[in-house]
XYZ file of C-alpha atoms in Angstrom:
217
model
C -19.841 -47.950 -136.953
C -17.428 -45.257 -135.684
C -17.872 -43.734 -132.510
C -18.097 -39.684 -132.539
C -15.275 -37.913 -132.485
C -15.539 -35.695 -129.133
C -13.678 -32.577 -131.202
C -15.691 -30.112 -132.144
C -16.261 -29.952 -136.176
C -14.550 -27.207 -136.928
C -10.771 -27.790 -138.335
C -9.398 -24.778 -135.873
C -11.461 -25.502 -133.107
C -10.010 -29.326 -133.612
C -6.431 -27.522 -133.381
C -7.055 -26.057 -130.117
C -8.714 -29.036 -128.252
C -5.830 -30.838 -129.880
C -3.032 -28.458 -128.348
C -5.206 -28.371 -124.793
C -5.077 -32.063 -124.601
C -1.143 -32.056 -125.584
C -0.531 -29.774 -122.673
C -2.631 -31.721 -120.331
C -0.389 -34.910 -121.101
C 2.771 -32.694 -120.764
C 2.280 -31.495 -117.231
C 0.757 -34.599 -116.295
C 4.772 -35.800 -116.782
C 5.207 -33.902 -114.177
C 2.470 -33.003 -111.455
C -0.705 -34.789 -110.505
C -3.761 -33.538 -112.496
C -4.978 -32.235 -108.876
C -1.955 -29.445 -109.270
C -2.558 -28.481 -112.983
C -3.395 -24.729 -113.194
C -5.797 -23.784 -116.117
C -3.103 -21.041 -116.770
C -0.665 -23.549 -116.998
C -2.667 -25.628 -119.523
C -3.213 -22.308 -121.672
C 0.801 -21.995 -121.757
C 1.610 -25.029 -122.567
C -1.391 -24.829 -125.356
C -0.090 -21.767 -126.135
C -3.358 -19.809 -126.249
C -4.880 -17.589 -123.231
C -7.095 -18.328 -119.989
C -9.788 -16.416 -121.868
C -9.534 -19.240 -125.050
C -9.746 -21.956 -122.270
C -12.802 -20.711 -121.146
C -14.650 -20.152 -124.156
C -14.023 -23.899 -124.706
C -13.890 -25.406 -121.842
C -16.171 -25.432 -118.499
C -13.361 -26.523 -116.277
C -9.762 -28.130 -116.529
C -12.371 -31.700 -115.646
C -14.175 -30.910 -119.344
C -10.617 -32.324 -120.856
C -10.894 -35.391 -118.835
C -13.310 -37.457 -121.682
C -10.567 -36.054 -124.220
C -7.962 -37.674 -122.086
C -9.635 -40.951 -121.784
C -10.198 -41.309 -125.572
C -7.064 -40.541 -126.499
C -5.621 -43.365 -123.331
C -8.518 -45.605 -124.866
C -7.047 -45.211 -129.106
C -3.644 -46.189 -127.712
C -5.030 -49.125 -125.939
C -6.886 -50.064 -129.264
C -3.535 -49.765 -131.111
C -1.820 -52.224 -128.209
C -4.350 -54.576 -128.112
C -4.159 -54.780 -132.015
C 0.115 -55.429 -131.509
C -1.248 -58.248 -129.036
C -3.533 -59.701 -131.284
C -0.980 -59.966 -134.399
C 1.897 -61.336 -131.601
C 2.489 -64.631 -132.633
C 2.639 -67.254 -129.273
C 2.272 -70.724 -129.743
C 1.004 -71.431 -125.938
C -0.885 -70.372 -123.371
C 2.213 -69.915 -121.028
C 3.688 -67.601 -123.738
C 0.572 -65.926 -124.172
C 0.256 -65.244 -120.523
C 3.632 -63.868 -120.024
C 3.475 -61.816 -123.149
C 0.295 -59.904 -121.851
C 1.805 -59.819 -118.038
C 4.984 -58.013 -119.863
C 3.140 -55.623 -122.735
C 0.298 -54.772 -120.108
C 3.188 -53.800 -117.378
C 5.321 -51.687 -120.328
C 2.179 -50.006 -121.691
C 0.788 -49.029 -118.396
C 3.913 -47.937 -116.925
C 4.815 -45.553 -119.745
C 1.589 -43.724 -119.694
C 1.599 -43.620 -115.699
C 0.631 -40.290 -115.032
C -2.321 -40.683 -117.628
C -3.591 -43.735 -116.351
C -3.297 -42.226 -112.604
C -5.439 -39.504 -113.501
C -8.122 -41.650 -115.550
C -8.432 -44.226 -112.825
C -9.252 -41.785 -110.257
C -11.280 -38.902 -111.677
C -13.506 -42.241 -113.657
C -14.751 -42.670 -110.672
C -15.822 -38.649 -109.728
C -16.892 -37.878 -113.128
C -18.182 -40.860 -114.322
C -21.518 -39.256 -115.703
C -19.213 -37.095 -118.600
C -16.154 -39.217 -117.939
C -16.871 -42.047 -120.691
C -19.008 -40.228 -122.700
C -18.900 -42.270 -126.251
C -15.321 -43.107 -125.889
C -13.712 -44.713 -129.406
C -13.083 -47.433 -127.830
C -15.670 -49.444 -125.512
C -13.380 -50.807 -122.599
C -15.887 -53.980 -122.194
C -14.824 -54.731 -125.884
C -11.394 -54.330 -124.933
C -11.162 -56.458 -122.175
C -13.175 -59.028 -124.059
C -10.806 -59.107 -126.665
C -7.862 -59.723 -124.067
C -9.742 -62.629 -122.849
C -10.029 -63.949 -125.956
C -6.278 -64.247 -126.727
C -6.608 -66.698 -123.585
C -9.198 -68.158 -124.961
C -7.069 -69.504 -128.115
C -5.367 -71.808 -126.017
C -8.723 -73.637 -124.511
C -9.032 -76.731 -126.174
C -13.135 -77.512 -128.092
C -14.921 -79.289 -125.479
C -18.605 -78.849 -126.829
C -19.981 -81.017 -124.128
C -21.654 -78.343 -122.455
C -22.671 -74.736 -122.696
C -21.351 -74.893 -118.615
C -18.391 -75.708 -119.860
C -17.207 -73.278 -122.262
C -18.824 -70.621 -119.504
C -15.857 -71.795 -117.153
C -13.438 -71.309 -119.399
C -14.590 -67.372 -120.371
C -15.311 -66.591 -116.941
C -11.440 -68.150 -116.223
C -10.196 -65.941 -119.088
C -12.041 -62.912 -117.937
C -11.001 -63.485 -114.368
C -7.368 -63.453 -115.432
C -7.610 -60.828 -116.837
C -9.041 -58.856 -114.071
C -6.559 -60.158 -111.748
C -3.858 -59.265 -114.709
C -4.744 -55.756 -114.921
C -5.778 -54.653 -111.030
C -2.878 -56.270 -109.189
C -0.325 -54.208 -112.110
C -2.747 -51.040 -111.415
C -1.835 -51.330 -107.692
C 1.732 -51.908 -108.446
C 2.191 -49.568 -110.787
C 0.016 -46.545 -109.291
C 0.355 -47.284 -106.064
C 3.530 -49.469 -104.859
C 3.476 -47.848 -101.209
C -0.075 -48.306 -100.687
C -2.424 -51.107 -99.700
C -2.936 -53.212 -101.147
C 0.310 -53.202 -103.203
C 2.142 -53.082 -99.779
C 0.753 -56.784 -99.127
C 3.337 -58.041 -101.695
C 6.807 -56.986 -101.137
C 8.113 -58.159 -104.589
C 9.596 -55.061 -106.367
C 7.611 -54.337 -109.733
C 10.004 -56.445 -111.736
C 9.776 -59.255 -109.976
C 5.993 -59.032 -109.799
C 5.780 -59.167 -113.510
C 8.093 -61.863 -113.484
C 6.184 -63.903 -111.147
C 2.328 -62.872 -112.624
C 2.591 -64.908 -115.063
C 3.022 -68.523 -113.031
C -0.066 -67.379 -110.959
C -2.368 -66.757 -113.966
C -1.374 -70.090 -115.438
C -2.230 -71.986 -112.107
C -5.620 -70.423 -112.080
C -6.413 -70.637 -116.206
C -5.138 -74.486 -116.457
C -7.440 -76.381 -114.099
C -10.093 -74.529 -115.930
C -8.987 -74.523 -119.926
C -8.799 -78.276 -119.702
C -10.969 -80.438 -121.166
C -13.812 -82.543 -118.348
């Protein structure tokens, strides 16, 4: 079943959330959501203050509109990642490290404002989102998960090995958030590897941790 659309029903009304939410990303290209005037978002919608406010509450109401939209491209990237074609864990590994670093680097500014403001207005923040992020991030571990060889020896076994692939991908994701968000800041400042180099070197450390635990007892 398909989560609600957070639009209103009406085609026109659609329009304008549509051209509110384009102007959000815009000047988020640019400025820190903290600095974004409502004026400014009615300019670059196009419409005035006055149709702002007859829609929205606040500039905040576009935030669950923001993270849906962040959350359908991250459905359409995990889908790319699920049709890649590796043929081991080590290129598996250092496919995601590379794709998760490119797609969260382009969209920067988004993912800046989402990861803070998730946690200020969580209550309206992930309101029936399209896509449920713990189905996302199970579906990453899963493409680790491939590469575990059957051992059906135990139900403590085949724990291990998701809790491995869901722990690497935890570590995956936070220590590129840091780096990415926040290179200047602890805790990215505890690594002095440039971001390149960091995604060069991810990979190695994942595959250190997921080995010991993929193979078979």
């Amino acid at each position: 079943m398909s989560a609600p659309d957070l639009r209103p029903k009406q085609k026109r009304s659609q329009e304008t959330h549509d051209k509110f939410l384009v102007s959000l990303q815009n000047a988020l290209k640019v400025k820190y959501f903290e600095h974004i005037s409502i004026k400014e978002l009615a300019e670059g919608a196009g419409v005035s203050v006055g149709t702002f406010y007859r829609r929205f509450e606040n500039k905040e109401a576009l935030l669950p509109l923001l993270y849906d939209a962040f959350g359908k491209e991250l459905g359409q990237w995990i889908d790319q990642m699920e049709s890649a074609e590796c043929h081991t864990l080590e290129q598996q590994v250092t496919l995601l490290c590379r794709s998760t670093n490119d797609f969260l680097d382009a969209r920067k500014s988004v993912f800046r404002t989402i990861h803070l403001n998730a946690r200020l207005h969580s209550d309206t923040m992930f309101a029936n989102p399209t896509l449920d992020r713990n189905e996302a991030y199970s579906r990453l571990s899963n493409l680790l998960l491939k590469f575990s060889p059957d051992n059906n020896d135990s139900v403590q076994v085949d724990l291990k090995k998701q809790q491995a692939a869901d722990m690497a991908i935890y570590m995956l994701i936070n220590s590129l958030l840091d780096k990415i968000l926040y290179p200047s800041l602890t805790p990215a400042i505890a690594c002095s590897m440039d971001q390149e180099t960091f995604v060069t070197e991810l990979p190695q450390m994942l595959l250190n941790y997921l080995l010991p635990s993929f193979a078979n007892q």
